[in-house]
Amino acid sequence: MDSVWLQRVSSYGCMTSIMLGPYHGLLINEPQLARQLYTNARAVDIIVANEKFANYSFATANGKVWSDRRKIIYANLMTTMTGSYVEHATKRFVQNKLFPEIAKDIQDGRATELKSLLRPLGFNIVLHACFGKELVSLQDPLWLQFDAQQSANNANAVVQMIIEMIFGQTAFSNMVQRAFTGCDLLQGFNALSDILERLSQSQQHNVAADDDMRKTFDDYVADYVASSDAKYTRRDLLNDMAVMFFAATDTTYSSISYALLLSAKYPSLQQELYEEISHAFGSDVSRIEFGNQGLVKLPKLRAFILETLRIFPPLPVTGFRQILKPGLVVDARPFGGRKFEVPVGTMPLINAAAINFNPKYWIKNYDAQFDADINMREVHLNFWLDKDGKFDKKQNSKNFYAFHVGKRDCVGQALAMKELIIVLAMTFMQYKVLPHNGSTDAEIKSHFTGAVVDPVDTKVLFQPRIST
């Protein structure tokens, strides 16, 4: 098996050429080369599974359809998700929905399962912004329907990916995929949009108007569809919302889970974070805020979040594109490669995992003789802090690809970072996080679920820091 794989892989140091069935992949192992390639306008298109699926949402489209619909999402949905909105909506949900579940687990003497606790969090924030609604509970029937459908879609996506790597994008591969899963991906994604439509009409999920958000994204959609120059239907934009929902659900859950598992593994580091948070805001979670230089007071927590994403990126390989136009020239000579034109049809990919664990990209004045043995799977807050201990993302942002790079980067990255800061600050202020098996030596294992990489074991023990 190894010899077959080696025949399909040619390593050029800064790049790796991979043959995956009918596809030619170009895996970029050098961060500066990745930035050079992905900021080129010719590297903005994605692989389109089939024409029907191409225009399901902005995330599955290319060209002007992608550009127009992404602008609608970014300009309008991000307008509703101001810092104050995310702060207040997240704090309410954590205080009213998550902490009571943790308290029950503590009372019953059992470990907390992070998956069922955290997956509704990102979904609920987007639900509030899109429709002015909120989940009734963590077991809300419509949420459970959405989660089950999304899990099925993720599993089907893995099947389709494997089949297409063998047969390519053909009618036969679509037939094989449907035979294995019972439906195609387009049906699965449309089912998500159907659930969102029911949520948008549900009176049971209404919440009081939020001063931080005078207009929901659904209001913007209504205004847009009613305008005389509207190009897209409400259903089109509802599909775009569905992408935001399942992206927020998977990435929020995965990232916060890894952060909590890392904090349990490194109790002294967790204590440092707690002391920073309590020094900034005392012992009252309601005082945690972005305003009044709240973020400036949390350099170690922000560094810890970026380290979590470095060690456990949502995807170890990212930037799935397909070069559809000639003329994309890449100069890899500064990195030991050559200057060449990327062939049309090539799939460039960023090897985020290789970049994240290579010390030469992260250590200033790297010396191979003295620094090569550093354990890059441990947390290194100094990668994101300056000599005075202040947060300094710029010193390593050029190597950081958790949210991708270029025009097709993650639309919701600002939202994700705000949520992570609020949830972790509240949790560390209120609770100690402990390994459920009592050992800090256990490896944090991961598996790919079809959307992002998740931890295998998501149980932890919570212990109250203060009486509540």
PDB file of C-alpha atoms in Angstrom, residues 41-331:
ATOM      1  CA  ALA A  41      -7.651  36.054  -8.520  1.00  0.00           C
ATOM      2  CA  ARG A  42      -7.260  32.852 -10.576  1.00  0.00           C
ATOM      3  CA  ALA A  43      -7.262  30.789  -7.367  1.00  0.00           C
ATOM      4  CA  VAL A  44     -10.737  31.731  -6.186  1.00  0.00           C
ATOM      5  CA  ASP A  45     -12.808  28.984  -7.848  1.00  0.00           C
ATOM      6  CA  ILE A  46     -13.818  25.747  -6.128  1.00  0.00           C
ATOM      7  CA  ILE A  47     -14.506  22.244  -7.393  1.00  0.00           C
ATOM      8  CA  VAL A  48     -18.160  22.034  -8.433  1.00  0.00           C
ATOM      9  CA  ALA A  49     -19.621  18.584  -7.885  1.00  0.00           C
ATOM     10  CA  ASN A  50     -22.422  19.046 -10.429  1.00  0.00           C
ATOM     11  CA  GLU A  51     -24.340  21.887 -12.058  1.00  0.00           C
ATOM     12  CA  LYS A  52     -27.447  21.441  -9.871  1.00  0.00           C
ATOM     13  CA  PHE A  53     -25.365  21.738  -6.737  1.00  0.00           C
ATOM     14  CA  ALA A  54     -23.266  24.632  -8.069  1.00  0.00           C
ATOM     15  CA  ASN A  55     -25.828  27.330  -7.322  1.00  0.00           C
ATOM     16  CA  TYR A  56     -27.240  25.908  -4.092  1.00  0.00           C
ATOM     17  CA  SER A  57     -25.440  28.606  -2.083  1.00  0.00           C
ATOM     18  CA  PHE A  58     -22.650  31.166  -2.318  1.00  0.00           C
ATOM     19  CA  ALA A  59     -20.288  28.572  -0.805  1.00  0.00           C
ATOM     20  CA  THR A  60     -20.863  26.094  -3.664  1.00  0.00           C
ATOM     21  CA  ALA A  61     -20.843  28.634  -6.507  1.00  0.00           C
ATOM     22  CA  ASN A  62     -18.150  30.262  -8.599  1.00  0.00           C
ATOM     23  CA  GLY A  63     -17.874  33.505 -10.530  1.00  0.00           C
ATOM     24  CA  LYS A  64     -20.394  36.309 -10.193  1.00  0.00           C
ATOM     25  CA  VAL A  65     -22.980  34.137  -8.416  1.00  0.00           C
ATOM     26  CA  TRP A  66     -20.458  33.477  -5.640  1.00  0.00           C
ATOM     27  CA  SER A  67     -19.338  37.106  -5.519  1.00  0.00           C
ATOM     28  CA  ASP A  68     -22.865  38.609  -5.449  1.00  0.00           C
ATOM     29  CA  ARG A  69     -24.306  36.265  -2.855  1.00  0.00           C
ATOM     30  CA  ARG A  70     -21.254  36.419  -0.607  1.00  0.00           C
ATOM     31  CA  LYS A  71     -21.542  40.213  -0.573  1.00  0.00           C
ATOM     32  CA  ILE A  72     -25.180  39.956   0.522  1.00  0.00           C
ATOM     33  CA  ILE A  73     -24.236  37.577   3.342  1.00  0.00           C
ATOM     34  CA  TYR A  74     -21.172  39.507   4.437  1.00  0.00           C
ATOM     35  CA  ALA A  75     -22.631  43.004   4.234  1.00  0.00           C
ATOM     36  CA  ASN A  76     -25.961  42.215   5.881  1.00  0.00           C
ATOM     37  CA  LEU A  77     -25.504  39.257   8.220  1.00  0.00           C
ATOM     38  CA  MET A  78     -22.251  40.664   9.559  1.00  0.00           C
ATOM     39  CA  THR A  79     -24.044  43.976  10.146  1.00  0.00           C
ATOM     40  CA  THR A  80     -26.391  42.244  12.584  1.00  0.00           C
ATOM     41  CA  MET A  81     -23.524  40.407  14.307  1.00  0.00           C
ATOM     42  CA  THR A  82     -21.858  43.389  15.944  1.00  0.00           C
ATOM     43  CA  GLY A  83     -19.456  42.819  18.817  1.00  0.00           C
ATOM     44  CA  SER A  84     -22.046  43.865  21.376  1.00  0.00           C
ATOM     45  CA  TYR A  85     -24.666  41.558  19.853  1.00  0.00           C
ATOM     46  CA  VAL A  86     -22.382  38.507  19.869  1.00  0.00           C
ATOM     47  CA  GLU A  87     -21.245  39.329  23.394  1.00  0.00           C
ATOM     48  CA  HIS A  88     -24.740  39.650  24.864  1.00  0.00           C
ATOM     49  CA  ALA A  89     -26.354  36.808  22.896  1.00  0.00           C
ATOM     50  CA  THR A  90     -23.525  34.398  23.746  1.00  0.00           C
ATOM     51  CA  LYS A  91     -23.532  35.346  27.450  1.00  0.00           C
ATOM     52  CA  ARG A  92     -27.305  34.818  27.697  1.00  0.00           C
ATOM     53  CA  PHE A  93     -27.155  31.426  26.033  1.00  0.00           C
ATOM     54  CA  VAL A  94     -24.220  30.227  28.143  1.00  0.00           C
ATOM     55  CA  GLN A  95     -25.771  31.515  31.374  1.00  0.00           C
ATOM     56  CA  ASN A  96     -29.312  30.273  30.697  1.00  0.00           C
ATOM     57  CA  LYS A  97     -28.751  27.094  28.673  1.00  0.00           C
ATOM     58  CA  LEU A  98     -25.210  25.746  29.103  1.00  0.00           C
ATOM     59  CA  PHE A  99     -24.358  26.428  32.740  1.00  0.00           C
ATOM     60  CA  PRO A 100     -27.567  24.792  34.057  1.00  0.00           C
ATOM     61  CA  GLU A 101     -26.640  21.592  32.183  1.00  0.00           C
ATOM     62  CA  ILE A 102     -23.144  21.673  33.672  1.00  0.00           C
ATOM     63  CA  ALA A 103     -24.639  22.218  37.139  1.00  0.00           C
ATOM     64  CA  LYS A 104     -26.841  19.130  36.681  1.00  0.00           C
ATOM     65  CA  ASP A 105     -23.842  17.025  35.708  1.00  0.00           C
ATOM     66  CA  ILE A 106     -21.909  18.240  38.757  1.00  0.00           C
ATOM     67  CA  GLN A 107     -24.862  17.503  41.034  1.00  0.00           C
ATOM     68  CA  ASP A 108     -25.221  13.996  39.573  1.00  0.00           C
ATOM     69  CA  GLY A 109     -21.467  13.362  39.789  1.00  0.00           C
ATOM     70  CA  ARG A 110     -20.989  12.684  36.083  1.00  0.00           C
ATOM     71  CA  ALA A 111     -18.744  13.982  33.338  1.00  0.00           C
ATOM     72  CA  THR A 112     -20.128  16.483  30.845  1.00  0.00           C
ATOM     73  CA  GLU A 113     -20.409  15.483  27.198  1.00  0.00           C
ATOM     74  CA  LEU A 114     -19.199  18.556  25.282  1.00  0.00           C
ATOM     75  CA  LYS A 115     -20.718  17.566  21.955  1.00  0.00           C
ATOM     76  CA  SER A 116     -24.346  17.773  23.084  1.00  0.00           C
ATOM     77  CA  LEU A 117     -23.533  20.823  25.199  1.00  0.00           C
ATOM     78  CA  LEU A 118     -21.703  22.969  22.650  1.00  0.00           C
ATOM     79  CA  ARG A 119     -23.072  22.114  19.209  1.00  0.00           C
ATOM     80  CA  PRO A 120     -26.271  24.148  19.728  1.00  0.00           C
ATOM     81  CA  LEU A 121     -24.247  27.239  20.725  1.00  0.00           C
ATOM     82  CA  GLY A 122     -23.050  28.451  17.322  1.00  0.00           C
ATOM     83  CA  PHE A 123     -26.366  27.458  15.765  1.00  0.00           C
ATOM     84  CA  ASN A 124     -28.299  29.562  18.272  1.00  0.00           C
ATOM     85  CA  ILE A 125     -26.183  32.706  17.707  1.00  0.00           C
ATOM     86  CA  VAL A 126     -26.833  32.585  13.960  1.00  0.00           C
ATOM     87  CA  LEU A 127     -30.502  31.705  14.585  1.00  0.00           C
ATOM     88  CA  HIS A 128     -30.906  34.857  16.659  1.00  0.00           C
ATOM     89  CA  ALA A 129     -29.151  37.023  14.059  1.00  0.00           C
ATOM     90  CA  CYS A 130     -31.026  35.556  11.085  1.00  0.00           C
ATOM     91  CA  PHE A 131     -34.545  35.307  12.434  1.00  0.00           C
ATOM     92  CA  GLY A 132     -34.664  36.910  15.881  1.00  0.00           C
ATOM     93  CA  LYS A 133     -35.340  33.435  17.312  1.00  0.00           C
ATOM     94  CA  GLU A 134     -33.761  31.301  20.021  1.00  0.00           C
ATOM     95  CA  LEU A 135     -33.680  27.600  20.806  1.00  0.00           C
ATOM     96  CA  VAL A 136     -36.135  26.626  23.529  1.00  0.00           C
ATOM     97  CA  SER A 137     -33.557  24.229  25.024  1.00  0.00           C
ATOM     98  CA  LEU A 138     -30.542  22.140  24.046  1.00  0.00           C
ATOM     99  CA  GLN A 139     -33.053  19.403  23.135  1.00  0.00           C
ATOM    100  CA  ASP A 140     -35.185  21.676  20.958  1.00  0.00           C
ATOM    101  CA  PRO A 141     -36.896  19.353  18.391  1.00  0.00           C
ATOM    102  CA  LEU A 142     -36.099  21.581  15.385  1.00  0.00           C
ATOM    103  CA  TRP A 143     -32.468  21.854  16.466  1.00  0.00           C
ATOM    104  CA  LEU A 144     -32.250  18.058  16.843  1.00  0.00           C
ATOM    105  CA  GLN A 145     -33.737  17.635  13.348  1.00  0.00           C
ATOM    106  CA  PHE A 146     -31.179  20.059  11.902  1.00  0.00           C
ATOM    107  CA  ASP A 147     -28.306  18.386  13.755  1.00  0.00           C
ATOM    108  CA  ALA A 148     -29.339  14.903  12.596  1.00  0.00           C
ATOM    109  CA  GLN A 149     -29.667  16.071   8.988  1.00  0.00           C
ATOM    110  CA  GLN A 150     -26.331  17.854   9.126  1.00  0.00           C
ATOM    111  CA  SER A 151     -24.637  14.730  10.516  1.00  0.00           C
ATOM    112  CA  ALA A 152     -26.148  12.700   7.679  1.00  0.00           C
ATOM    113  CA  ASN A 153     -24.942  15.293   5.154  1.00  0.00           C
ATOM    114  CA  ASN A 154     -21.424  15.158   6.608  1.00  0.00           C
ATOM    115  CA  ALA A 155     -21.335  11.372   6.294  1.00  0.00           C
ATOM    116  CA  ASN A 156     -22.681  11.555   2.726  1.00  0.00           C
ATOM    117  CA  ALA A 157     -20.048  14.155   1.845  1.00  0.00           C
ATOM    118  CA  VAL A 158     -17.279  11.764   2.885  1.00  0.00           C
ATOM    119  CA  VAL A 159     -18.798   9.003   0.724  1.00  0.00           C
ATOM    120  CA  GLN A 160     -19.097  11.338  -2.261  1.00  0.00           C
ATOM    121  CA  MET A 161     -15.509  12.559  -1.834  1.00  0.00           C
ATOM    122  CA  ILE A 162     -14.162   8.999  -1.851  1.00  0.00           C
ATOM    123  CA  ILE A 163     -16.273   8.016  -4.871  1.00  0.00           C
ATOM    124  CA  GLU A 164     -15.246  11.095  -6.860  1.00  0.00           C
ATOM    125  CA  MET A 165     -11.574  10.423  -6.140  1.00  0.00           C
ATOM    126  CA  ILE A 166     -12.074   7.037  -7.806  1.00  0.00           C
ATOM    127  CA  PHE A 167     -14.484   7.825 -10.658  1.00  0.00           C
ATOM    128  CA  GLY A 168     -14.272  11.625 -11.007  1.00  0.00           C
ATOM    129  CA  GLN A 169     -17.267  13.919 -11.385  1.00  0.00           C
ATOM    130  CA  THR A 170     -19.457  11.784 -13.604  1.00  0.00           C
ATOM    131  CA  ALA A 171     -23.058  10.678 -13.813  1.00  0.00           C
ATOM    132  CA  PHE A 172     -21.851   7.216 -12.792  1.00  0.00           C
ATOM    133  CA  SER A 173     -20.193   8.553  -9.613  1.00  0.00           C
ATOM    134  CA  ASN A 174     -23.447  10.348  -8.696  1.00  0.00           C
ATOM    135  CA  MET A 175     -25.358   7.105  -9.220  1.00  0.00           C
ATOM    136  CA  VAL A 176     -22.907   5.173  -7.011  1.00  0.00           C
ATOM    137  CA  GLN A 177     -23.134   7.846  -4.306  1.00  0.00           C
ATOM    138  CA  ARG A 178     -26.934   7.678  -4.260  1.00  0.00           C
ATOM    139  CA  ALA A 179     -26.776   3.877  -4.106  1.00  0.00           C
ATOM    140  CA  PHE A 180     -24.592   4.031  -0.993  1.00  0.00           C
ATOM    141  CA  THR A 181     -26.419   6.829   0.833  1.00  0.00           C
ATOM    142  CA  GLY A 182     -29.994   6.727  -0.472  1.00  0.00           C
ATOM    143  CA  CYS A 183     -29.953  10.401  -1.524  1.00  0.00           C
ATOM    144  CA  ASP A 184     -27.665  12.976  -3.084  1.00  0.00           C
ATOM    145  CA  LEU A 185     -26.057  15.869  -1.237  1.00  0.00           C
ATOM    146  CA  LEU A 186     -28.345  18.432  -2.835  1.00  0.00           C
ATOM    147  CA  GLN A 187     -31.387  16.741  -1.287  1.00  0.00           C
ATOM    148  CA  GLY A 188     -29.659  16.750   2.086  1.00  0.00           C
ATOM    149  CA  PHE A 189     -28.798  20.434   1.950  1.00  0.00           C
ATOM    150  CA  ASN A 190     -32.296  21.340   0.787  1.00  0.00           C
ATOM    151  CA  ALA A 191     -33.617  19.484   3.828  1.00  0.00           C
ATOM    152  CA  LEU A 192     -31.530  21.816   6.044  1.00  0.00           C
ATOM    153  CA  SER A 193     -33.092  24.837   4.345  1.00  0.00           C
ATOM    154  CA  ASP A 194     -36.564  23.369   4.881  1.00  0.00           C
ATOM    155  CA  ILE A 195     -35.891  23.100   8.625  1.00  0.00           C
ATOM    156  CA  LEU A 196     -34.662  26.701   8.723  1.00  0.00           C
ATOM    157  CA  GLU A 197     -37.813  27.844   6.954  1.00  0.00           C
ATOM    158  CA  ARG A 198     -39.907  26.191   9.654  1.00  0.00           C
ATOM    159  CA  LEU A 199     -37.796  27.847  12.337  1.00  0.00           C
ATOM    160  CA  SER A 200     -38.221  31.242  10.707  1.00  0.00           C
ATOM    161  CA  GLN A 201     -42.023  30.847  10.923  1.00  0.00           C
ATOM    162  CA  SER A 202     -42.091  29.420  14.455  1.00  0.00           C
ATOM    163  CA  GLN A 203     -43.699  31.670  17.048  1.00  0.00           C
ATOM    164  CA  GLN A 204     -42.505  29.379  19.834  1.00  0.00           C
ATOM    165  CA  HIS A 205     -38.903  30.432  19.220  1.00  0.00           C
ATOM    166  CA  ASN A 206     -39.490  34.190  19.297  1.00  0.00           C
ATOM    167  CA  VAL A 207     -37.385  36.285  21.655  1.00  0.00           C
ATOM    168  CA  ALA A 208     -37.667  39.888  22.762  1.00  0.00           C
ATOM    169  CA  ALA A 209     -36.218  42.498  20.417  1.00  0.00           C
ATOM    170  CA  ASP A 210     -32.520  43.029  20.998  1.00  0.00           C
ATOM    171  CA  ASP A 211     -31.228  46.600  21.248  1.00  0.00           C
ATOM    172  CA  ASP A 212     -27.926  45.429  19.789  1.00  0.00           C
ATOM    173  CA  MET A 213     -29.658  44.166  16.663  1.00  0.00           C
ATOM    174  CA  ARG A 214     -32.527  46.305  15.433  1.00  0.00           C
ATOM    175  CA  LYS A 215     -32.795  44.371  12.179  1.00  0.00           C
ATOM    176  CA  THR A 216     -32.394  40.634  11.537  1.00  0.00           C
ATOM    177  CA  PHE A 217     -30.826  39.175   8.427  1.00  0.00           C
ATOM    178  CA  ASP A 218     -34.289  37.924   7.464  1.00  0.00           C
ATOM    179  CA  ASP A 219     -35.378  41.571   7.367  1.00  0.00           C
ATOM    180  CA  TYR A 220     -32.556  42.359   4.959  1.00  0.00           C
ATOM    181  CA  VAL A 221     -33.587  39.389   2.820  1.00  0.00           C
ATOM    182  CA  ALA A 222     -37.204  40.590   2.720  1.00  0.00           C
ATOM    183  CA  ASP A 223     -36.058  44.061   1.630  1.00  0.00           C
ATOM    184  CA  TYR A 224     -33.758  42.591  -1.003  1.00  0.00           C
ATOM    185  CA  VAL A 225     -36.338  40.205  -2.508  1.00  0.00           C
ATOM    186  CA  ALA A 226     -38.912  43.018  -2.667  1.00  0.00           C
ATOM    187  CA  SER A 227     -36.545  45.304  -4.578  1.00  0.00           C
ATOM    188  CA  SER A 228     -36.912  45.630  -8.340  1.00  0.00           C
ATOM    189  CA  ASP A 229     -33.309  44.645  -9.074  1.00  0.00           C
ATOM    190  CA  ALA A 230     -33.261  41.434  -6.998  1.00  0.00           C
ATOM    191  CA  LYS A 231     -31.355  38.639  -8.768  1.00  0.00           C
ATOM    192  CA  TYR A 232     -31.921  35.929  -6.185  1.00  0.00           C
ATOM    193  CA  THR A 233     -34.962  34.467  -4.464  1.00  0.00           C
ATOM    194  CA  ARG A 234     -35.650  34.114  -0.761  1.00  0.00           C
ATOM    195  CA  ARG A 235     -34.922  30.390  -1.123  1.00  0.00           C
ATOM    196  CA  ASP A 236     -31.503  31.167  -2.605  1.00  0.00           C
ATOM    197  CA  LEU A 237     -30.620  33.357   0.356  1.00  0.00           C
ATOM    198  CA  LEU A 238     -32.112  30.866   2.809  1.00  0.00           C
ATOM    199  CA  ASN A 239     -29.684  28.321   1.381  1.00  0.00           C
ATOM    200  CA  ASP A 240     -26.882  30.812   2.035  1.00  0.00           C
ATOM    201  CA  MET A 241     -28.080  31.095   5.626  1.00  0.00           C
ATOM    202  CA  ALA A 242     -27.998  27.287   5.926  1.00  0.00           C
ATOM    203  CA  VAL A 243     -24.284  27.349   5.094  1.00  0.00           C
ATOM    204  CA  MET A 244     -23.695  29.858   7.895  1.00  0.00           C
ATOM    205  CA  PHE A 245     -25.709  27.689  10.291  1.00  0.00           C
ATOM    206  CA  PHE A 246     -23.854  24.444   9.721  1.00  0.00           C
ATOM    207  CA  ALA A 247     -20.450  26.168   9.545  1.00  0.00           C
ATOM    208  CA  ALA A 248     -21.094  27.913  12.879  1.00  0.00           C
ATOM    209  CA  THR A 249     -22.360  24.679  14.431  1.00  0.00           C
ATOM    210  CA  ASP A 250     -19.361  22.521  13.509  1.00  0.00           C
ATOM    211  CA  THR A 251     -16.496  24.967  13.946  1.00  0.00           C
ATOM    212  CA  THR A 252     -17.745  26.497  17.218  1.00  0.00           C
ATOM    213  CA  TYR A 253     -18.269  23.113  18.835  1.00  0.00           C
ATOM    214  CA  SER A 254     -14.974  21.677  17.602  1.00  0.00           C
ATOM    215  CA  SER A 255     -12.805  24.660  18.572  1.00  0.00           C
ATOM    216  CA  ILE A 256     -14.292  25.169  22.046  1.00  0.00           C
ATOM    217  CA  SER A 257     -14.102  21.432  22.768  1.00  0.00           C
ATOM    218  CA  TYR A 258     -10.414  21.296  21.890  1.00  0.00           C
ATOM    219  CA  ALA A 259      -9.760  24.400  24.003  1.00  0.00           C
ATOM    220  CA  LEU A 260     -11.453  22.853  27.035  1.00  0.00           C
ATOM    221  CA  LEU A 261      -9.653  19.527  26.535  1.00  0.00           C
ATOM    222  CA  LEU A 262      -6.304  21.327  26.283  1.00  0.00           C
ATOM    223  CA  SER A 263      -7.059  23.322  29.430  1.00  0.00           C
ATOM    224  CA  ALA A 264      -7.812  20.065  31.270  1.00  0.00           C
ATOM    225  CA  LYS A 265      -4.555  18.571  30.006  1.00  0.00           C
ATOM    226  CA  TYR A 266      -2.507  21.582  31.166  1.00  0.00           C
ATOM    227  CA  PRO A 267      -3.920  22.633  34.577  1.00  0.00           C
ATOM    228  CA  SER A 268      -1.157  25.178  35.299  1.00  0.00           C
ATOM    229  CA  LEU A 269      -1.920  26.914  32.015  1.00  0.00           C
ATOM    230  CA  GLN A 270      -5.624  26.872  32.847  1.00  0.00           C
ATOM    231  CA  GLN A 271      -4.810  28.529  36.183  1.00  0.00           C
ATOM    232  CA  GLU A 272      -2.880  31.256  34.351  1.00  0.00           C
ATOM    233  CA  LEU A 273      -5.908  31.919  32.145  1.00  0.00           C
ATOM    234  CA  TYR A 274      -8.228  31.990  35.145  1.00  0.00           C
ATOM    235  CA  GLU A 275      -6.020  34.496  36.959  1.00  0.00           C
ATOM    236  CA  GLU A 276      -5.899  36.730  33.875  1.00  0.00           C
ATOM    237  CA  ILE A 277      -9.695  36.629  33.496  1.00  0.00           C
ATOM    238  CA  SER A 278     -10.416  37.206  37.191  1.00  0.00           C
ATOM    239  CA  HIS A 279      -7.901  40.075  37.300  1.00  0.00           C
ATOM    240  CA  ALA A 280      -9.666  41.691  34.329  1.00  0.00           C
ATOM    241  CA  PHE A 281     -13.306  41.135  35.356  1.00  0.00           C
ATOM    242  CA  GLY A 282     -13.417  39.844  38.919  1.00  0.00           C
ATOM    243  CA  SER A 283     -15.680  36.875  39.628  1.00  0.00           C
ATOM    244  CA  ASP A 284     -18.866  38.131  37.933  1.00  0.00           C
ATOM    245  CA  VAL A 285     -19.398  36.634  34.454  1.00  0.00           C
ATOM    246  CA  SER A 286     -21.751  39.490  33.553  1.00  0.00           C
ATOM    247  CA  ARG A 287     -18.769  41.859  33.638  1.00  0.00           C
ATOM    248  CA  ILE A 288     -16.971  40.069  30.798  1.00  0.00           C
ATOM    249  CA  GLU A 289     -17.072  42.405  27.803  1.00  0.00           C
ATOM    250  CA  PHE A 290     -15.356  43.399  24.581  1.00  0.00           C
ATOM    251  CA  GLY A 291     -15.806  47.111  25.289  1.00  0.00           C
ATOM    252  CA  ASN A 292     -13.751  49.221  27.678  1.00  0.00           C
ATOM    253  CA  GLN A 293     -10.626  47.482  26.387  1.00  0.00           C
ATOM    254  CA  GLY A 294     -11.960  44.131  27.539  1.00  0.00           C
ATOM    255  CA  LEU A 295     -10.064  42.283  24.796  1.00  0.00           C
ATOM    256  CA  VAL A 296      -6.814  44.062  25.633  1.00  0.00           C
ATOM    257  CA  LYS A 297      -7.052  42.623  29.148  1.00  0.00           C
ATOM    258  CA  LEU A 298      -7.016  39.027  27.835  1.00  0.00           C
ATOM    259  CA  PRO A 299      -3.766  38.540  25.877  1.00  0.00           C
ATOM    260  CA  LYS A 300      -3.125  35.012  27.192  1.00  0.00           C
ATOM    261  CA  LEU A 301      -6.672  33.816  26.501  1.00  0.00           C
ATOM    262  CA  ARG A 302      -6.538  35.138  22.937  1.00  0.00           C
ATOM    263  CA  ALA A 303      -3.137  33.523  22.435  1.00  0.00           C
ATOM    264  CA  PHE A 304      -4.491  30.263  23.878  1.00  0.00           C
ATOM    265  CA  ILE A 305      -7.387  30.283  21.404  1.00  0.00           C
ATOM    266  CA  LEU A 306      -5.028  30.730  18.448  1.00  0.00           C
ATOM    267  CA  GLU A 307      -2.781  27.988  19.806  1.00  0.00           C
ATOM    268  CA  THR A 308      -5.811  25.697  20.038  1.00  0.00           C
ATOM    269  CA  LEU A 309      -6.541  26.400  16.374  1.00  0.00           C
ATOM    270  CA  ARG A 310      -2.880  25.890  15.451  1.00  0.00           C
ATOM    271  CA  ILE A 311      -2.677  22.509  17.180  1.00  0.00           C
ATOM    272  CA  PHE A 312      -6.191  21.440  16.160  1.00  0.00           C
ATOM    273  CA  PRO A 313      -7.161  23.313  12.978  1.00  0.00           C
ATOM    274  CA  PRO A 314     -10.743  22.707  11.784  1.00  0.00           C
ATOM    275  CA  LEU A 315      -9.196  20.984   8.755  1.00  0.00           C
ATOM    276  CA  PRO A 316      -5.565  19.765   8.533  1.00  0.00           C
ATOM    277  CA  VAL A 317      -5.700  20.390   4.780  1.00  0.00           C
ATOM    278  CA  THR A 318      -7.615  23.432   3.609  1.00  0.00           C
ATOM    279  CA  GLY A 319      -8.085  25.731   0.632  1.00  0.00           C
ATOM    280  CA  PHE A 320      -9.806  23.281  -1.726  1.00  0.00           C
ATOM    281  CA  ARG A 321      -9.745  25.049  -5.087  1.00  0.00           C
ATOM    282  CA  GLN A 322      -9.611  24.172  -8.761  1.00  0.00           C
ATOM    283  CA  ILE A 323      -7.669  26.258 -11.273  1.00  0.00           C
ATOM    284  CA  LEU A 324     -10.085  26.892 -14.136  1.00  0.00           C
ATOM    285  CA  LYS A 325      -8.182  29.621 -16.023  1.00  0.00           C
ATOM    286  CA  PRO A 326      -4.656  29.599 -17.503  1.00  0.00           C
ATOM    287  CA  GLY A 327      -2.013  32.107 -16.512  1.00  0.00           C
ATOM    288  CA  LEU A 328      -1.550  31.415 -12.781  1.00  0.00           C
ATOM    289  CA  VAL A 329       2.218  31.623 -12.332  1.00  0.00           C
ATOM    290  CA  VAL A 330       3.762  30.650  -9.009  1.00  0.00           C
ATOM    291  CA  ASP A 331       7.337  31.500  -8.086  1.00  0.00           C
TER     292      ASP A 331
END
